[in-house]
């Protein structure tokens, strides 16, 4: 079944909307993505995440309880999340409630007030989230690794911030952040559902009319990558956790498709990834091993994660090192056969992922935010097909001497 086409609509004065018209679905998805993540926190680590939490706590027109009940009253929900470089706020709701959702999210983006009493309550929620997160070393190691390799750069601090920085945040900090980054030049709105393009365009244009024009706040970025090796001892760990990684291209790098394919080869979601075969299937040393890429505006990161018994840690690191050396030493013809299989597998994974409506519409909106156009499916397909064995070997060589972070019991 062919997926419905993606359209890019102009809402006036620089604001754009990604629209996917799906006539026969029972629910709509509407939201916005703003170029405002933890890399924009400046002197206030955790600020973007705090704004994401407290944007629901009161506007010029509504109190917190009214915001919470506005979509829940019709069976819908509100949600949001923050990454290193953007914040996404959205609602999923029964079709027919598009105007209600658009009006509410415009109110949040334009008129949030961050009332003191609600702000203080939510600060405690965020502090608890920070403490809970430290109880999950398999999650925390990702942020700690980026803190290590991007030290003293905008990418080099945890999205949540730390207790000291969160305790220092104020409602004025949040309002100033909203004023700086939530504007037409730095946001993209999105919709997927049965409402036709012209009608959604009219509704969104009307409600976002008062969103400031603003400008893209170009940061002074120096996201240098630091090769480092560190071991941290943590009490009460059940097993050791390891993260290794290397610098790759940025979000705008032409090599990003090769990097994604390489991550798929060594530690993708399939059971046939090389590290899963070597560490889990052949030796039974790990329960989970995975590889991934992170592409930011000013930098990129290729990483591998696994957890294992502490006495197996050195062996697992050695096996990983041996796999990278083996890839780097393979003949092009031998590697091309593996690469062809991986390309088919990866394209199949993309096809399955595109069936997820949330992922599809949000992914397109993020692409518009960063590239000012919709992603060309044919362009991506050709770029994936063009990846060569030489590119894969070069990436393996990067991981022969990687940065490494280990949590040990």
Short mmCIF file of C-alpha atoms in Angstrom, two decimals:
data_model
loop_
_atom_site.label_atom_id
_atom_site.label_comp_id
_atom_site.label_asym_id
_atom_site.label_seq_id
_atom_site.Cartn_x
_atom_site.Cartn_y
_atom_site.Cartn_z
CA UNK A 1 0.00 0.00 0.00
CA UNK A 2 1.44 3.33 -1.06
CA UNK A 3 2.01 5.89 1.68
CA UNK A 4 0.13 9.20 1.39
CA UNK A 5 2.28 12.04 0.04
CA UNK A 6 3.88 14.67 2.27
CA UNK A 7 3.16 18.33 1.53
CA UNK A 8 4.93 21.46 2.75
CA UNK A 9 2.51 24.34 3.33
CA UNK A 10 3.30 28.02 3.89
CA UNK A 11 1.60 29.59 6.92
CA UNK A 12 3.03 33.03 6.23
CA UNK A 13 6.05 35.05 7.35
CA UNK A 14 8.40 32.08 7.42
CA UNK A 15 6.36 29.49 9.33
CA UNK A 16 5.89 26.18 7.49
CA UNK A 17 3.67 23.17 8.08
CA UNK A 18 4.33 19.56 7.11
CA UNK A 19 0.98 18.02 6.13
CA UNK A 20 0.21 14.34 5.51
CA UNK A 21 -3.37 13.80 4.39
CA UNK A 22 -4.63 10.41 5.56
CA UNK A 23 -8.36 10.26 4.89
CA UNK A 24 -9.34 7.03 6.63
CA UNK A 25 -7.63 7.32 10.01
CA UNK A 26 -9.48 7.88 13.26
CA UNK A 27 -6.89 10.10 14.93
CA UNK A 28 -5.04 13.28 14.06
CA UNK A 29 -1.52 14.29 15.10
CA UNK A 30 -0.66 17.97 15.38
CA UNK A 31 2.37 19.66 16.89
CA UNK A 32 5.46 21.72 16.37
CA UNK A 33 9.20 21.22 16.50
CA UNK A 34 11.42 24.12 17.59
CA UNK A 35 15.16 24.39 17.09
CA UNK A 36 15.62 24.71 20.83
CA UNK A 37 17.39 21.83 22.57
CA UNK A 38 19.95 21.43 25.30
CA UNK A 39 22.69 22.76 22.99
CA UNK A 40 20.88 26.11 23.33
CA UNK A 41 20.86 26.10 27.13
CA UNK A 42 23.81 28.50 27.32
CA UNK A 43 24.72 29.24 30.94
CA UNK A 44 21.67 27.32 32.23
CA UNK A 45 22.09 23.55 31.66
CA UNK A 46 18.69 21.87 31.68
CA UNK A 47 16.80 24.98 30.55
CA UNK A 48 15.35 23.62 27.28
CA UNK A 49 14.11 20.52 29.12
CA UNK A 50 12.62 22.64 31.89
CA UNK A 51 10.75 24.71 29.30
CA UNK A 52 9.38 21.48 27.80
CA UNK A 53 8.03 20.50 31.25
CA UNK A 54 6.65 23.88 32.28
CA UNK A 55 5.19 25.03 28.97
CA UNK A 56 2.05 23.12 30.04
CA UNK A 57 1.74 24.93 33.40
CA UNK A 58 -0.09 28.07 32.44
CA UNK A 59 -0.60 30.58 29.63
CA UNK A 60 -2.06 34.05 29.35
CA UNK A 61 -5.44 32.38 28.75
CA UNK A 62 -5.33 29.10 30.70
CA UNK A 63 -4.32 27.60 34.01
CA UNK A 64 -2.51 24.25 34.18
CA UNK A 65 -5.65 22.23 34.85
CA UNK A 66 -7.34 23.73 31.80
CA UNK A 67 -4.37 22.89 29.59
CA UNK A 68 -4.29 19.30 30.85
CA UNK A 69 -8.02 18.78 30.33
CA UNK A 70 -8.35 20.52 26.97
CA UNK A 71 -7.37 17.46 24.90
CA UNK A 72 -8.07 14.79 27.51
CA UNK A 73 -11.73 15.86 27.56
CA UNK A 74 -12.12 14.53 24.00
CA UNK A 75 -9.94 11.45 24.53
CA UNK A 76 -6.71 13.02 23.26
CA UNK A 77 -3.33 13.53 24.88
CA UNK A 78 -0.50 16.05 25.03
CA UNK A 79 3.15 15.14 24.96
CA UNK A 80 6.61 16.64 24.47
CA UNK A 81 10.27 15.69 24.40
CA UNK A 82 13.63 17.45 24.25
CA UNK A 83 16.78 16.42 22.39
CA UNK A 84 20.19 18.03 22.04
CA UNK A 85 19.00 20.38 19.30
CA UNK A 86 15.21 20.55 19.30
CA UNK A 87 12.04 20.39 21.39
CA UNK A 88 8.87 18.76 20.05
CA UNK A 89 5.39 19.43 21.49
CA UNK A 90 2.38 17.60 20.06
CA UNK A 91 -1.10 16.19 20.58
CA UNK A 92 -2.77 13.01 19.35
CA UNK A 93 -6.56 13.25 19.31
CA UNK A 94 -9.74 11.83 17.75
CA UNK A 95 -10.28 13.27 14.28
CA UNK A 96 -12.63 16.24 14.25
CA UNK A 97 -10.73 18.01 17.03
CA UNK A 98 -8.06 19.61 14.84
CA UNK A 99 -9.04 23.22 15.62
CA UNK A 100 -9.00 22.48 19.36
CA UNK A 101 -5.47 21.02 19.14
CA UNK A 102 -4.09 23.80 16.92
CA UNK A 103 -5.49 26.55 19.14
CA UNK A 104 -4.10 24.94 22.31
CA UNK A 105 -0.59 24.37 20.96
CA UNK A 106 -0.44 27.88 19.55
CA UNK A 107 -1.41 29.18 22.99
CA UNK A 108 1.44 27.19 24.55
CA UNK A 109 4.03 28.36 22.02
CA UNK A 110 3.05 32.03 22.13
CA UNK A 111 1.54 32.78 25.54
CA UNK A 112 3.12 30.45 28.13
CA UNK A 113 3.64 32.31 31.43
CA UNK A 114 5.51 29.82 33.68
CA UNK A 115 3.65 30.71 36.90
CA UNK A 116 5.85 30.53 39.98
CA UNK A 117 3.80 28.04 42.01
CA UNK A 118 3.45 25.56 39.15
CA UNK A 119 7.08 26.09 38.22
CA UNK A 120 8.27 25.07 41.68
CA UNK A 121 6.15 21.91 41.64
CA UNK A 122 7.50 20.91 38.25
CA UNK A 123 11.08 21.62 39.34
CA UNK A 124 10.66 18.79 41.89
CA UNK A 125 9.41 16.50 39.12
CA UNK A 126 12.49 17.24 37.01
CA UNK A 127 14.84 16.72 39.97
CA UNK A 128 13.22 13.34 40.60
CA UNK A 129 13.62 12.51 36.91
CA UNK A 130 17.35 13.25 37.16
CA UNK A 131 17.72 10.97 40.17
CA UNK A 132 15.69 8.20 38.52
CA UNK A 133 17.78 8.44 35.38
CA UNK A 134 20.96 7.80 37.34
CA UNK A 135 19.41 4.50 38.42
CA UNK A 136 19.52 3.34 34.77
CA UNK A 137 23.22 3.10 33.83
CA UNK A 138 22.40 1.62 30.42
CA UNK A 139 20.68 4.94 29.62
CA UNK A 140 22.91 7.32 31.58
CA UNK A 141 26.08 6.11 29.88
CA UNK A 142 24.95 7.60 26.56
CA UNK A 143 24.73 11.10 28.02
CA UNK A 144 27.89 10.68 30.08
CA UNK A 145 29.76 9.59 26.97
CA UNK A 146 28.66 12.68 25.04
CA UNK A 147 29.58 14.83 28.04
CA UNK A 148 33.05 13.29 27.85
CA UNK A 149 33.75 13.49 24.12
CA UNK A 150 32.08 16.89 23.60
CA UNK A 151 33.36 18.42 26.83
CA UNK A 152 33.08 22.22 27.07
CA UNK A 153 30.91 22.52 23.96
CA UNK A 154 27.12 23.07 23.61
CA UNK A 155 26.68 19.31 23.09
CA UNK A 156 28.70 18.47 26.19
CA UNK A 157 26.09 18.46 28.93
CA UNK A 158 23.14 16.30 29.89
CA UNK A 159 19.76 17.27 28.43
CA UNK A 160 18.23 17.13 31.92
CA UNK A 161 20.91 19.30 33.50
CA UNK A 162 22.06 18.46 37.01
CA UNK A 163 20.38 19.16 40.38
CA UNK A 164 22.45 22.30 40.99
CA UNK A 165 21.64 23.90 37.62
CA UNK A 166 17.95 22.94 37.73
CA UNK A 167 17.59 24.43 41.22
CA UNK A 168 18.96 27.71 39.86
CA UNK A 169 16.44 28.03 36.99
CA UNK A 170 13.69 30.65 37.16
CA UNK A 171 10.42 31.31 35.30
CA UNK A 172 12.13 34.34 33.73
CA UNK A 173 14.82 32.05 32.28
CA UNK A 174 12.11 29.96 30.65
CA UNK A 175 10.21 32.96 29.29
CA UNK A 176 13.39 34.40 27.81
CA UNK A 177 14.21 31.04 26.23
CA UNK A 178 10.74 30.88 24.69
CA UNK A 179 11.11 34.43 23.34
CA UNK A 180 14.49 33.59 21.82
CA UNK A 181 13.74 30.29 20.11
CA UNK A 182 10.00 29.74 19.69
CA UNK A 183 9.38 31.81 16.57
CA UNK A 184 8.41 31.43 12.92
CA UNK A 185 12.00 31.24 11.70
CA UNK A 186 12.95 28.51 14.14
CA UNK A 187 9.84 26.29 14.20
CA UNK A 188 7.94 23.91 11.93
CA UNK A 189 4.39 22.75 12.65
CA UNK A 190 3.12 19.38 11.49
CA UNK A 191 -0.13 17.48 10.97
CA UNK A 192 -1.08 13.96 9.97
CA UNK A 193 -4.72 13.00 9.69
CA UNK A 194 -7.97 13.27 7.73
CA UNK A 195 -8.27 17.08 7.60
CA UNK A 196 -7.52 18.37 4.06
CA UNK A 197 -4.49 20.63 3.47
CA UNK A 198 -6.38 23.85 2.70
CA UNK A 199 -8.47 23.60 5.86
CA UNK A 200 -5.49 22.81 8.13
CA UNK A 201 -3.51 25.60 6.51
CA UNK A 202 -6.28 28.10 7.26
CA UNK A 203 -6.72 26.95 10.88
CA UNK A 204 -2.99 26.93 11.64
CA UNK A 205 -2.40 30.28 9.95
CA UNK A 206 -5.13 31.89 12.04
CA UNK A 207 -3.98 30.55 15.41
CA UNK A 208 -0.22 30.99 14.88
CA UNK A 209 -0.64 34.51 13.50
CA UNK A 210 0.76 36.07 16.69
CA UNK A 211 3.83 33.84 16.81
CA UNK A 212 6.80 36.23 16.55
CA UNK A 213 8.69 36.30 13.27
CA UNK A 214 12.03 36.13 15.09
CA UNK A 215 15.17 34.76 13.57
CA UNK A 216 17.30 31.66 13.72
CA UNK A 217 19.72 32.13 16.59
CA UNK A 218 23.00 30.94 15.11
CA UNK A 219 25.14 29.69 17.98
CA UNK A 220 28.88 29.97 18.15
CA UNK A 221 29.53 26.25 17.78
CA UNK A 222 32.76 24.43 18.41
CA UNK A 223 31.59 20.86 18.86
CA UNK A 224 35.05 19.33 18.84
CA UNK A 225 35.39 15.64 19.60
CA UNK A 226 37.85 14.61 22.33
CA UNK A 227 39.37 11.13 22.26
CA UNK A 228 39.25 10.00 25.86
CA UNK A 229 39.21 6.75 27.82
CA UNK A 230 37.59 6.68 31.21
CA UNK A 231 36.45 4.12 33.76
CA UNK A 232 33.96 5.03 36.48
CA UNK A 233 33.22 2.79 39.44
CA UNK A 234 29.57 2.88 40.51
CA UNK A 235 28.14 1.11 43.53
CA UNK A 236 25.34 -1.43 43.28
CA UNK A 237 25.75 -2.11 39.56
CA UNK A 238 24.61 -5.56 38.46
CA UNK A 239 26.99 -5.59 35.47
CA UNK A 240 29.57 -3.50 33.67
CA UNK A 241 28.44 -1.10 30.94
CA UNK A 242 30.66 0.01 28.06
CA UNK A 243 30.38 2.70 25.42
CA UNK A 244 32.90 3.20 22.65
CA UNK A 245 32.66 5.74 19.87
CA UNK A 246 34.30 7.85 17.21
CA UNK A 247 33.72 11.17 15.49
CA UNK A 248 31.78 11.16 12.21
CA UNK A 249 30.23 13.81 9.96
CA UNK A 250 27.58 16.32 10.97
CA UNK A 251 23.92 16.40 10.04
CA UNK A 252 24.83 17.97 6.69
CA UNK A 253 27.59 15.47 5.86
CA UNK A 254 27.24 13.53 2.60
CA UNK A 255 28.64 10.49 4.41
CA UNK A 256 25.79 10.14 6.89
CA UNK A 257 24.11 7.30 4.97
CA UNK A 258 27.34 5.29 4.98
CA UNK A 259 27.57 5.89 8.73
CA UNK A 260 24.02 4.69 9.29
CA UNK A 261 24.63 1.57 7.21
CA UNK A 262 27.84 0.84 9.07
CA UNK A 263 26.04 1.08 12.42
CA UNK A 264 23.45 -1.32 11.02
CA UNK A 265 26.14 -3.81 9.97
CA UNK A 266 27.90 -3.92 13.34
CA UNK A 267 25.04 -3.42 15.79
CA UNK A 268 21.71 -2.76 14.11
CA UNK A 269 18.31 -4.04 15.27
CA UNK A 270 18.68 -7.37 13.47
CA UNK A 271 20.05 -10.49 15.16
CA UNK A 272 22.52 -10.83 12.26
CA UNK A 273 24.57 -7.75 13.20
CA UNK A 274 28.27 -8.63 13.50
CA UNK A 275 28.67 -7.71 17.15
CA UNK A 276 25.48 -9.51 18.15
CA UNK A 277 26.80 -12.65 16.43
CA UNK A 278 30.27 -12.40 17.95
CA UNK A 279 29.40 -11.26 21.48
CA UNK A 280 26.03 -12.87 22.10
CA UNK A 281 25.37 -15.73 19.69
CA UNK A 282 28.89 -17.21 19.53
CA UNK A 283 30.13 -16.45 23.04
CA UNK A 284 27.11 -15.63 25.22
CA UNK A 285 28.91 -12.64 26.74
CA UNK A 286 26.19 -9.97 26.48
CA UNK A 287 22.44 -9.68 26.53
CA UNK A 288 22.36 -6.44 24.54
CA UNK A 289 24.78 -4.90 22.08
CA UNK A 290 23.82 -2.06 19.78
CA UNK A 291 25.38 0.57 17.55
CA UNK A 292 24.01 3.90 16.40
CA UNK A 293 24.78 7.32 15.01
CA UNK A 294 23.95 10.82 16.19
CA UNK A 295 24.16 13.62 13.64
CA UNK A 296 24.12 17.17 14.95
CA UNK A 297 24.47 20.50 13.18
CA UNK A 298 28.12 20.83 14.13
CA UNK A 299 29.28 17.27 14.78
CA UNK A 300 28.47 13.59 14.59
CA UNK A 301 28.99 10.53 16.77
CA UNK A 302 29.19 6.80 16.01
CA UNK A 303 28.82 4.65 19.11
CA UNK A 304 28.61 1.05 20.32
CA UNK A 305 27.06 0.03 23.64
CA UNK A 306 27.00 -3.28 25.48
CA UNK A 307 26.48 -4.53 29.03
CA UNK A 308 28.25 -7.61 30.38
CA UNK A 309 29.50 -9.29 33.52
CA UNK A 310 32.42 -7.29 34.94
CA UNK A 311 34.87 -10.19 34.54
CA UNK A 312 33.99 -10.37 30.80
CA UNK A 313 34.51 -6.66 30.11
CA UNK A 314 38.07 -6.85 28.77
CA UNK A 315 37.19 -9.83 26.61
CA UNK A 316 34.19 -8.02 25.10
CA UNK A 317 36.28 -4.95 24.33
CA UNK A 318 38.90 -7.16 22.67
CA UNK A 319 36.29 -8.95 20.56
CA UNK A 320 34.83 -5.61 19.46
CA UNK A 321 38.29 -4.39 18.54
CA UNK A 322 38.96 -7.58 16.56
CA UNK A 323 35.69 -7.18 14.61
CA UNK A 324 36.65 -3.63 13.60
CA UNK A 325 40.10 -4.77 12.50
CA UNK A 326 38.59 -7.61 10.50
CA UNK A 327 36.20 -5.27 8.67
CA UNK A 328 38.99 -2.81 7.91
CA UNK A 329 41.16 -5.64 6.49
CA UNK A 330 38.50 -7.27 4.31
CA UNK A 331 38.73 -7.15 0.54
CA UNK A 332 36.31 -4.78 -1.17
CA UNK A 333 34.61 -7.64 -3.02
CA UNK A 334 33.97 -9.60 0.18
CA UNK A 335 32.65 -6.55 1.97
CA UNK A 336 30.46 -5.54 -0.98
CA UNK A 337 28.47 -8.77 -0.60
CA UNK A 338 27.79 -8.01 3.05
CA UNK A 339 27.00 -4.41 2.17
CA UNK A 340 24.44 -5.41 -0.45
CA UNK A 341 22.57 -7.50 2.11
CA UNK A 342 22.71 -4.67 4.63
CA UNK A 343 21.33 -2.16 2.12
CA UNK A 344 18.31 -4.38 1.48
CA UNK A 345 17.82 -4.89 5.20
CA UNK A 346 18.17 -1.17 5.98
CA UNK A 347 15.74 -0.13 3.25
CA UNK A 348 13.26 -2.67 4.61
CA UNK A 349 13.65 -1.20 8.10
CA UNK A 350 13.01 2.28 6.70
CA UNK A 351 9.86 1.04 4.96
CA UNK A 352 8.56 -0.47 8.19
CA UNK A 353 9.45 2.69 10.14
CA UNK A 354 7.59 4.87 7.66
CA UNK A 355 4.38 3.03 8.58
CA UNK A 356 4.55 4.71 12.01
CA UNK A 357 2.58 7.91 11.53
CA UNK A 358 4.19 9.80 14.41
CA UNK A 359 7.71 8.99 13.28
CA UNK A 360 6.96 9.88 9.68
CA UNK A 361 5.38 13.28 10.24
CA UNK A 362 7.85 14.31 12.96
CA UNK A 363 10.81 13.11 10.92
CA UNK A 364 9.70 15.20 7.97
CA UNK A 365 9.19 18.24 10.21
CA UNK A 366 12.69 17.92 11.65
CA UNK A 367 14.12 17.67 8.13
CA UNK A 368 12.34 20.90 7.14
CA UNK A 369 13.66 22.59 10.30
CA UNK A 370 17.26 21.74 9.43
CA UNK A 371 17.25 21.70 5.62
CA UNK A 372 14.28 23.96 4.76
CA UNK A 373 12.81 21.32 2.44
CA UNK A 374 11.20 17.90 2.51
CA UNK A 375 13.47 14.86 2.30
CA UNK A 376 13.50 13.32 -1.14
CA UNK A 377 12.80 9.60 -0.82
CA UNK A 378 14.48 8.92 -4.16
CA UNK A 379 17.51 10.99 -3.12
CA UNK A 380 17.91 8.98 0.09
CA UNK A 381 17.45 5.72 -1.82
CA UNK A 382 20.18 6.62 -4.29
CA UNK A 383 22.51 7.79 -1.51
CA UNK A 384 22.10 4.45 0.31
CA UNK A 385 22.70 2.48 -2.88
CA UNK A 386 25.86 4.52 -3.55
CA UNK A 387 27.59 3.62 -0.26
CA UNK A 388 30.84 1.76 -0.95
CA UNK A 389 32.95 -0.86 0.80
CA UNK A 390 35.77 1.69 1.10
CA UNK A 391 33.51 3.97 3.20
CA UNK A 392 32.61 1.06 5.50
CA UNK A 393 36.27 0.10 5.96
CA UNK A 394 37.21 3.70 6.79
CA UNK A 395 34.54 3.79 9.51
CA UNK A 396 35.81 0.52 11.00
CA UNK A 397 39.27 2.05 11.19
CA UNK A 398 37.87 4.92 13.26
CA UNK A 399 36.72 2.40 15.87
CA UNK A 400 40.06 0.62 16.14
CA UNK A 401 41.22 3.43 18.45
CA UNK A 402 37.95 4.83 19.83
CA UNK A 403 37.00 6.92 22.83
CA UNK A 404 35.79 4.61 25.61
CA UNK A 405 33.66 5.05 28.73
CA UNK A 406 33.09 2.15 31.12
CA UNK A 407 30.89 1.85 34.19
CA UNK A 408 32.11 -0.91 36.48
CA UNK A 409 30.63 -2.31 39.71
#
